Coordinates of C-alpha atoms in Angstrom, one line a residue:
X209 CA 45.3 -2.8 -12.9
X210 CA 47.2 -2.3 -16.1
X211 CA 47.5 0.9 -18.1
X212 CA 48.9 0.9 -21.7
X213 CA 49.4 3.9 -24.0
X214 CA 48.8 3.0 -27.6
X215 CA 50.2 5.8 -29.9
X216 CA 49.1 6.3 -33.5
X217 CA 52.5 5.3 -34.7
X218 CA 51.7 5.4 -38.4
X219 CA 50.5 9.0 -38.0
X220 CA 53.4 10.7 -36.2
X221 CA 51.8 14.2 -36.6
X222 CA 48.5 13.2 -35.1
X223 CA 48.3 15.4 -32.0
X224 CA 44.8 14.8 -30.6
X225 CA 42.0 12.2 -30.3
X226 CA 38.7 14.0 -29.7
X227 CA 36.2 11.4 -31.0
X228 CA 36.0 8.0 -29.4
X229 CA 33.0 5.7 -29.7
X230 CA 32.2 2.0 -29.3
X231 CA 30.6 0.0 -32.0
X232 CA 28.1 -2.9 -31.9
X233 CA 31.1 -5.2 -32.6
X234 CA 32.5 -4.3 -29.2
X235 CA 35.4 -2.6 -30.7
X236 CA 36.5 1.1 -30.3
X237 CA 36.6 3.6 -33.1
X238 CA 38.9 6.6 -32.7
X239 CA 39.7 9.7 -34.7
X240 CA 43.4 10.5 -35.0
X241 CA 43.3 14.3 -35.5
X242 CA 46.0 16.7 -36.7
X243 CA 44.7 20.1 -35.8
X244 CA 47.9 22.1 -35.5
X245 CA 50.3 21.0 -38.2
X246 CA 50.2 22.4 -41.7
X247 CA 48.3 20.1 -44.1
X248 CA 47.3 17.6 -41.4
X249 CA 44.2 15.5 -41.8
X250 CA 42.1 13.1 -39.7
X251 CA 42.1 9.2 -39.9
X252 CA 39.6 6.8 -38.4
X253 CA 41.1 3.9 -36.5
X254 CA 39.7 0.8 -34.8
X255 CA 40.9 -0.9 -31.7
X256 CA 40.0 -4.2 -30.3
X257 CA 40.8 -4.2 -26.5
X258 CA 40.6 -8.0 -26.3
X259 CA 43.3 -8.6 -29.0
X260 CA 45.0 -5.2 -28.6
X261 CA 45.0 -4.8 -32.4
X262 CA 44.9 -1.3 -33.8
X263 CA 43.7 -0.9 -37.4
X264 CA 44.0 2.2 -39.6
X265 CA 40.7 2.2 -41.4
X266 CA 40.0 5.5 -43.2
X267 CA 41.8 8.6 -44.5
X268 CA 38.8 10.9 -44.1
X269 CA 40.2 13.8 -46.2
X270 CA 40.7 11.5 -49.1
X271 CA 37.3 9.8 -48.6
X272 CA 35.4 13.1 -48.7
X273 CA 37.3 14.5 -51.7
X274 CA 39.3 17.3 -49.8
X275 CA 43.0 16.4 -50.1
X276 CA 45.4 18.3 -47.9
X277 CA 47.1 20.0 -50.9
X278 CA 43.9 21.7 -52.2
X279 CA 45.0 25.1 -50.7
X280 CA 42.2 25.1 -48.1
X281 CA 42.1 24.7 -44.4
X282 CA 42.3 21.0 -43.9
X283 CA 39.8 18.3 -42.9
X284 CA 41.9 17.9 -39.8
X285 CA 39.7 16.4 -37.1
X286 CA 36.5 14.8 -36.0
X287 CA 35.4 16.6 -32.8
X288 CA 32.8 14.6 -30.8
X289 CA 31.0 14.0 -34.1
X290 CA 31.4 10.3 -34.8
X291 CA 28.6 7.8 -34.0
X292 CA 28.0 4.2 -35.0
X293 CA 24.5 2.8 -35.4
X294 CA 23.2 -0.7 -34.5
X295 CA 24.0 -2.0 -38.0
X296 CA 27.6 -0.9 -37.8
X297 CA 27.2 2.2 -40.0
X298 CA 29.4 5.0 -38.8
X299 CA 28.5 8.7 -39.4
X300 CA 31.3 11.2 -39.0
X301 CA 31.5 14.9 -39.5
X302 CA 34.7 16.9 -39.7
X303 CA 35.8 20.0 -37.9
X304 CA 38.3 22.8 -38.6
X305 CA 41.4 24.4 -37.1
X306 CA 44.2 22.9 -39.2
X307 CA 46.0 25.3 -41.6
X308 CA 46.4 24.7 -45.3
X309 CA 49.5 23.1 -46.5
X310 CA 52.3 25.7 -46.2
X311 CA 50.5 28.0 -43.8
X312 CA 51.0 28.3 -40.1
X313 CA 47.5 29.0 -38.8
X314 CA 43.9 29.2 -39.9
X315 CA 41.4 31.9 -38.8
X316 CA 37.8 30.8 -39.6
X317 CA 36.4 34.3 -39.2
X318 CA 39.0 36.0 -41.4
X319 CA 38.5 33.7 -44.3
X320 CA 34.9 32.6 -43.9
X321 CA 33.5 31.5 -47.3
X322 CA 36.7 32.5 -49.1
X323 CA 36.3 30.8 -52.5
X324 CA 39.9 29.5 -52.5
X325 CA 41.3 29.4 -48.9
X326 CA 38.4 28.8 -46.5
X327 CA 37.5 25.5 -44.9
X328 CA 35.0 24.1 -47.4
X329 CA 32.7 22.9 -44.6
X330 CA 32.0 20.0 -42.2
X331 CA 32.0 17.0 -44.5
X332 CA 29.8 14.1 -43.5
X333 CA 30.5 10.5 -44.4
X334 CA 28.7 7.2 -43.9
X335 CA 31.1 4.3 -43.5
X336 CA 30.2 0.6 -43.2
X337 CA 32.4 -0.8 -40.4
X338 CA 31.7 -4.3 -41.6
X339 CA 32.6 -4.0 -45.3
X340 CA 35.0 -1.1 -44.6
X341 CA 33.4 0.9 -47.4
X342 CA 32.5 4.6 -47.7
X343 CA 28.8 4.5 -48.6
X344 CA 28.3 8.2 -49.3
X345 CA 29.5 11.7 -48.4
X346 CA 27.9 15.1 -48.1
X347 CA 28.5 18.6 -46.8
X348 CA 26.8 18.8 -43.4
X349 CA 27.5 22.5 -42.8
X350 CA 29.1 24.7 -45.5
X351 CA 32.1 26.9 -44.5
X352 CA 31.9 25.7 -40.9
X353 CA 33.2 22.9 -38.7
X354 CA 31.0 20.5 -36.7
X355 CA 31.5 20.5 -33.0
X356 CA 29.3 17.6 -31.9
X357 CA 26.5 15.3 -33.2
X358 CA 23.8 12.9 -31.8
X359 CA 22.0 10.2 -33.7
X360 CA 18.3 9.4 -33.7
X361 CA 18.3 6.0 -35.4
X362 CA 14.6 5.6 -35.6
X363 CA 13.9 8.9 -37.3
X364 CA 17.1 8.6 -39.3
X365 CA 18.5 12.0 -38.4
X366 CA 21.5 13.7 -36.9
X367 CA 21.6 16.6 -34.6
X368 CA 24.6 18.9 -34.9
X369 CA 26.1 22.2 -33.7
X370 CA 28.4 24.1 -36.0
X371 CA 31.4 26.3 -35.4
X372 CA 32.1 29.2 -35.4
X373 CA 28.5 30.5 -35.8
X374 CA 27.1 28.2 -33.1
X375 CA 23.9 27.1 -34.9
X376 CA 21.9 24.0 -34.1
X377 CA 21.1 21.7 -37.1
X378 CA 18.9 18.8 -37.9
X379 CA 20.1 16.5 -40.8
X380 CA 17.9 13.9 -42.5
X381 CA 20.1 11.0 -43.4
X382 CA 17.8 9.6 -46.1
X383 CA 16.9 12.8 -47.8
X384 CA 20.4 14.2 -47.1
X385 CA 18.9 17.5 -46.2
X386 CA 19.9 20.0 -43.5
X387 CA 17.7 22.3 -41.5
X388 CA 19.1 25.3 -39.6
X389 CA 17.1 25.6 -36.4
X390 CA 19.0 28.8 -35.3
X391 CA 21.8 30.2 -33.3
X392 CA 22.2 29.1 -29.7
X393 CA 25.1 31.1 -28.4
X394 CA 28.5 32.6 -29.1
X395 CA 30.9 29.8 -28.0
X396 CA 30.0 26.1 -28.5
X397 CA 28.6 23.2 -26.5
X398 CA 30.7 20.0 -26.8
X399 CA 27.9 17.5 -26.7
X400 CA 24.3 16.8 -27.6
X401 CA 22.5 14.1 -25.7
X402 CA 19.2 12.2 -26.1
X403 CA 16.5 10.8 -23.9
X404 CA 14.4 7.7 -24.5
X405 CA 11.9 9.7 -26.5
X406 CA 14.8 11.0 -28.7
X407 CA 14.4 14.6 -27.5
X408 CA 17.8 16.2 -28.1
X409 CA 19.5 18.3 -25.4
X410 CA 22.4 20.7 -25.2
X411 CA 23.3 23.9 -23.4
X412 CA 23.9 27.5 -24.2
X413 CA 26.9 29.6 -23.2
X414 CA 25.8 29.9 -19.6
X415 CA 24.8 26.2 -19.1
X416 CA 21.1 26.8 -19.7
X417 CA 19.6 23.5 -21.0
X418 CA 18.1 23.6 -24.4
X419 CA 15.8 20.9 -25.8
X420 CA 14.7 20.0 -29.3
X421 CA 11.4 18.1 -29.5
X422 CA 11.2 15.9 -32.6
X423 CA 7.4 15.9 -32.4
X424 CA 7.0 19.7 -32.5
X425 CA 10.3 20.3 -34.4
X426 CA 11.0 23.2 -31.9
X427 CA 14.1 24.1 -30.0
X428 CA 13.3 25.7 -26.7
X429 CA 15.2 27.0 -23.6
X430 CA 14.3 25.3 -20.3
X431 CA 14.6 26.7 -16.8
X432 CA 17.3 24.1 -16.0
X433 CA 20.8 25.3 -15.6
X434 CA 24.1 23.3 -15.1
X435 CA 25.9 24.1 -11.8
X436 CA 29.1 26.0 -11.6
X437 CA 31.5 27.2 -8.9
X438 CA 30.2 30.0 -6.6
X439 CA 33.0 32.3 -7.6
X440 CA 31.9 32.2 -11.3
X441 CA 29.1 34.0 -13.1
X442 CA 28.2 31.0 -15.3
X443 CA 29.9 32.2 -18.5
X444 CA 31.5 29.4 -20.6
X445 CA 29.6 26.8 -18.7
X446 CA 28.6 24.8 -21.8
X447 CA 28.2 21.0 -21.6
X448 CA 31.4 19.0 -22.3
X449 CA 30.7 15.3 -21.8
X450 CA 27.6 13.3 -21.0
X451 CA 27.0 9.6 -20.4
X452 CA 23.8 7.7 -19.8
X453 CA 23.3 6.0 -16.5
X454 CA 22.9 2.2 -16.7
X455 CA 19.3 1.0 -16.4
X456 CA 17.6 4.4 -16.7
X457 CA 17.0 7.5 -18.7
X458 CA 19.1 9.8 -16.5
X459 CA 22.5 11.1 -17.7
X460 CA 25.6 12.5 -15.9
X461 CA 27.4 15.4 -17.4
X462 CA 30.3 17.8 -16.9
X463 CA 30.8 21.2 -18.3
X464 CA 33.6 22.9 -20.4
X465 CA 34.6 25.4 -17.8
X466 CA 37.4 26.3 -15.4
X467 CA 37.0 24.1 -12.3
X468 CA 34.0 22.2 -13.8
X469 CA 31.1 20.7 -11.9
X470 CA 29.4 17.3 -12.4
X471 CA 25.7 17.0 -12.6
X472 CA 22.8 14.5 -13.0
X473 CA 20.0 15.3 -15.4
X474 CA 16.6 13.6 -15.3
X475 CA 14.2 14.3 -18.2
X476 CA 10.6 15.0 -17.4
X477 CA 7.6 13.6 -19.2
X478 CA 6.7 17.1 -20.5
X479 CA 9.3 18.6 -22.9
X480 CA 11.3 21.2 -21.0
X481 CA 10.6 19.7 -17.6
X482 CA 12.9 17.5 -15.6
X483 CA 15.6 18.1 -13.0
X484 CA 19.3 18.8 -12.9
X485 CA 21.1 17.8 -9.7
X486 CA 24.5 19.3 -8.6
X487 CA 27.1 16.5 -8.0
X488 CA 29.8 18.9 -7.0
X489 CA 33.2 20.0 -8.4
X490 CA 35.2 17.5 -10.4
X491 CA 38.2 18.6 -8.3
X492 CA 37.8 19.1 -4.6
X493 CA 39.4 21.9 -2.6
X494 CA 39.6 24.5 -5.3
X495 CA 39.1 28.1 -4.2
X496 CA 39.2 29.9 -7.6
X497 CA 42.5 31.6 -6.9
X498 CA 45.6 31.1 -9.0
X499 CA 46.3 30.6 -12.7
X500 CA 43.8 28.1 -14.1
X501 CA 42.2 27.4 -17.5
X502 CA 39.7 25.2 -19.3
X503 CA 42.5 23.0 -20.7
X504 CA 44.7 22.7 -17.7
X505 CA 41.8 22.1 -15.3
X506 CA 39.7 19.9 -17.4
X507 CA 37.4 17.0 -16.6
X508 CA 36.1 14.4 -19.1
X509 CA 36.1 10.8 -20.1
X510 CA 32.8 9.9 -18.4
X511 CA 31.7 6.3 -18.4
X512 CA 30.2 4.0 -15.8
X513 CA 31.8 1.0 -14.2
X514 CA 30.2 -2.5 -14.2
X515 CA 29.1 -1.6 -10.6
X516 CA 27.3 1.5 -11.8
X517 CA 29.7 4.1 -10.5
X518 CA 31.1 6.9 -12.6
X519 CA 34.6 6.9 -14.0
X520 CA 35.9 10.4 -14.9
X521 CA 39.3 11.9 -15.4
X522 CA 40.6 15.2 -14.2
X523 CA 43.6 17.2 -15.3
X524 CA 45.9 18.6 -12.7
X525 CA 47.1 21.9 -14.2
X526 CA 49.4 24.5 -12.6
X527 CA 51.8 27.1 -13.7
X528 CA 54.2 24.5 -15.0
X529 CA 51.6 23.6 -17.6
X530 CA 51.7 27.1 -19.2
X531 CA 53.7 28.5 -22.0
X532 CA 55.3 31.9 -21.9
X533 CA 52.6 34.5 -22.3
X534 CA 50.0 32.5 -20.3
X535 CA 48.5 30.4 -23.1
X536 CA 46.9 27.2 -21.8
X537 CA 48.5 24.0 -22.9
X538 CA 48.4 20.6 -21.4
X539 CA 48.9 20.2 -17.7
X540 CA 52.3 19.1 -16.5
X541 CA 51.2 16.3 -14.2
X542 CA 49.4 13.1 -15.3
X543 CA 45.6 13.2 -15.1
X544 CA 43.8 11.4 -12.3
X545 CA 41.2 8.7 -12.8
X546 CA 38.4 9.0 -10.3
X547 CA 35.3 7.0 -9.4
X548 CA 32.1 8.5 -8.1
X549 CA 29.1 7.0 -6.4
X550 CA 26.4 9.0 -8.2
X551 CA 23.8 8.3 -5.5
X552 CA 25.9 9.7 -2.6
X553 CA 28.4 12.0 -4.5
X554 CA 31.3 10.2 -2.8
X555 CA 34.5 10.4 -5.0
X556 CA 37.6 8.3 -4.6
X557 CA 40.8 8.4 -6.6
X558 CA 41.5 5.2 -8.5
X559 CA 45.0 6.1 -9.9
X560 CA 47.2 8.5 -11.6
X561 CA 47.0 7.9 -15.3
X562 CA 50.6 6.8 -16.1
X563 CA 51.1 4.0 -18.6
X564 CA 53.4 1.0 -17.8
X565 CA 56.0 2.5 -20.2
X566 CA 56.0 5.7 -18.2
X567 CA 53.9 7.8 -20.6
X568 CA 51.7 10.3 -18.7
X569 CA 48.1 10.5 -19.8
X570 CA 47.5 14.2 -19.3
X571 CA 44.1 15.0 -20.9
X572 CA 41.2 12.7 -21.5
X573 CA 38.6 13.7 -24.1
X574 CA 36.2 10.7 -24.2
X575 CA 36.0 7.2 -22.7
X576 CA 34.2 3.9 -23.5
X577 CA 34.1 0.6 -21.6
X578 CA 34.1 -2.7 -23.5
X579 CA 33.0 -5.6 -21.3
X580 CA 33.5 -5.2 -17.6
X581 CA 37.3 -4.8 -17.6
X582 CA 38.4 -2.7 -20.6
X583 CA 38.3 1.1 -20.2
X584 CA 39.5 3.0 -23.3
X585 CA 40.4 6.7 -23.1
X586 CA 40.8 9.2 -25.9
X587 CA 43.9 11.3 -25.2
X588 CA 45.3 14.7 -26.2
X589 CA 49.1 14.9 -26.1
X590 CA 52.1 17.1 -26.9
X591 CA 53.6 14.5 -29.3
X592 CA 52.0 11.7 -31.3
X593 CA 48.5 11.2 -30.0
X594 CA 46.9 7.9 -29.1
X595 CA 44.5 6.1 -26.8
X596 CA 45.0 4.7 -23.3
X597 CA 43.8 1.2 -22.4
X598 CA 43.1 0.6 -18.7
X599 CA 42.5 -3.0 -17.8
X600 CA 40.3 -3.0 -14.7
X601 CA 40.4 -5.8 -12.1
X602 CA 39.0 -6.8 -8.8
X603 CA 35.9 -4.8 -7.6
X604 CA 36.4 -2.3 -10.5
X605 CA 35.3 -5.0 -12.9
X606 CA 32.5 -6.4 -10.8
X607 CA 28.8 -5.6 -10.9
X608 CA 25.5 -6.1 -12.8
X609 CA 26.3 -3.8 -15.7
X610 CA 28.8 -5.9 -17.7
X611 CA 28.0 -3.8 -20.8
X612 CA 27.3 -0.1 -20.8
X613 CA 24.5 1.7 -22.6
X614 CA 26.0 2.3 -26.1
X615 CA 26.4 6.0 -26.7
X616 CA 24.4 7.5 -29.6
X617 CA 26.1 10.8 -29.4
X618 CA 29.7 11.9 -29.9

């Protein structure tokens, strides 16, 4: 097995890669974000794992008409809000956090709807990955960022959650019209997923599953709840990452929580029915004691192997991964790549994520698999961000699922 780290060398201030998605061309599309530096903006890149070519496709801030010197909080990132349809049209929505040029930080609450300084809003763009042209742009959510999206290709609509107000939105791609369905919490889920009937699911602040039915146009709360550790009360147990299981309608997910748990969700025929099955903690042997956090003890990068097992990556945080004052940053040690048999719950460690040049991969946001052997990971790093390319071999690249179900959510 070979692990390469591919930094975004032409974007030295890029510090995170939150959005990572595969296209119908079997290439990977990544968002090179700059969420901490003054005046930083997001670029869209394309990576071909077979040729190992990295292309710099789109300066998003320029494309949506929000240059970094306009005095506002910048169009700094795409946060789980980039999808590509079967025709190769990408839809991406921007998120906030980066301060305006010359400022050191941005507070979305303190400057919400400020006519000169606020984030103007989540800007939506449609980009043809074949012709490499921006087809159109719009404001998806005024004054707010977009945390995550899902795409219903048949109905030509996007589902989205905004930040900081945490409302659920439905956006008509043809009419370019947004509908606010209402507030779903106080924090933010990190994913929206779909079933075969294109019902849209996410969770509230305590992991309660919400479902939007496109037939009734109603968002309802189900009786299903994502699992969490027994020493927690369920707060901050929102969904983080979700992946469809090959050959079926079930999904496997993990939550955005300290010591997160994995789970398997099966939709029911009736809206709001179904089951959610506890697959156990992402990291075994944790007792809940000690200094831990959602960033230092994170799990993500869910994608299935050709054999149908689940790859996922977990951080290994400890006190060495904390700044003075206790603020969570990246863990000190490299993350671990694990493989789970979803049917039995058995987990085995594949490797520590250390690239062949010695670069540790410390935090994995999203993952895709191209062919049986190419596993691509979006990474978050202290220095120039990038992606990791894991070339799988032997039994890790064997099995009936040579191609994964292509994700239609961010």
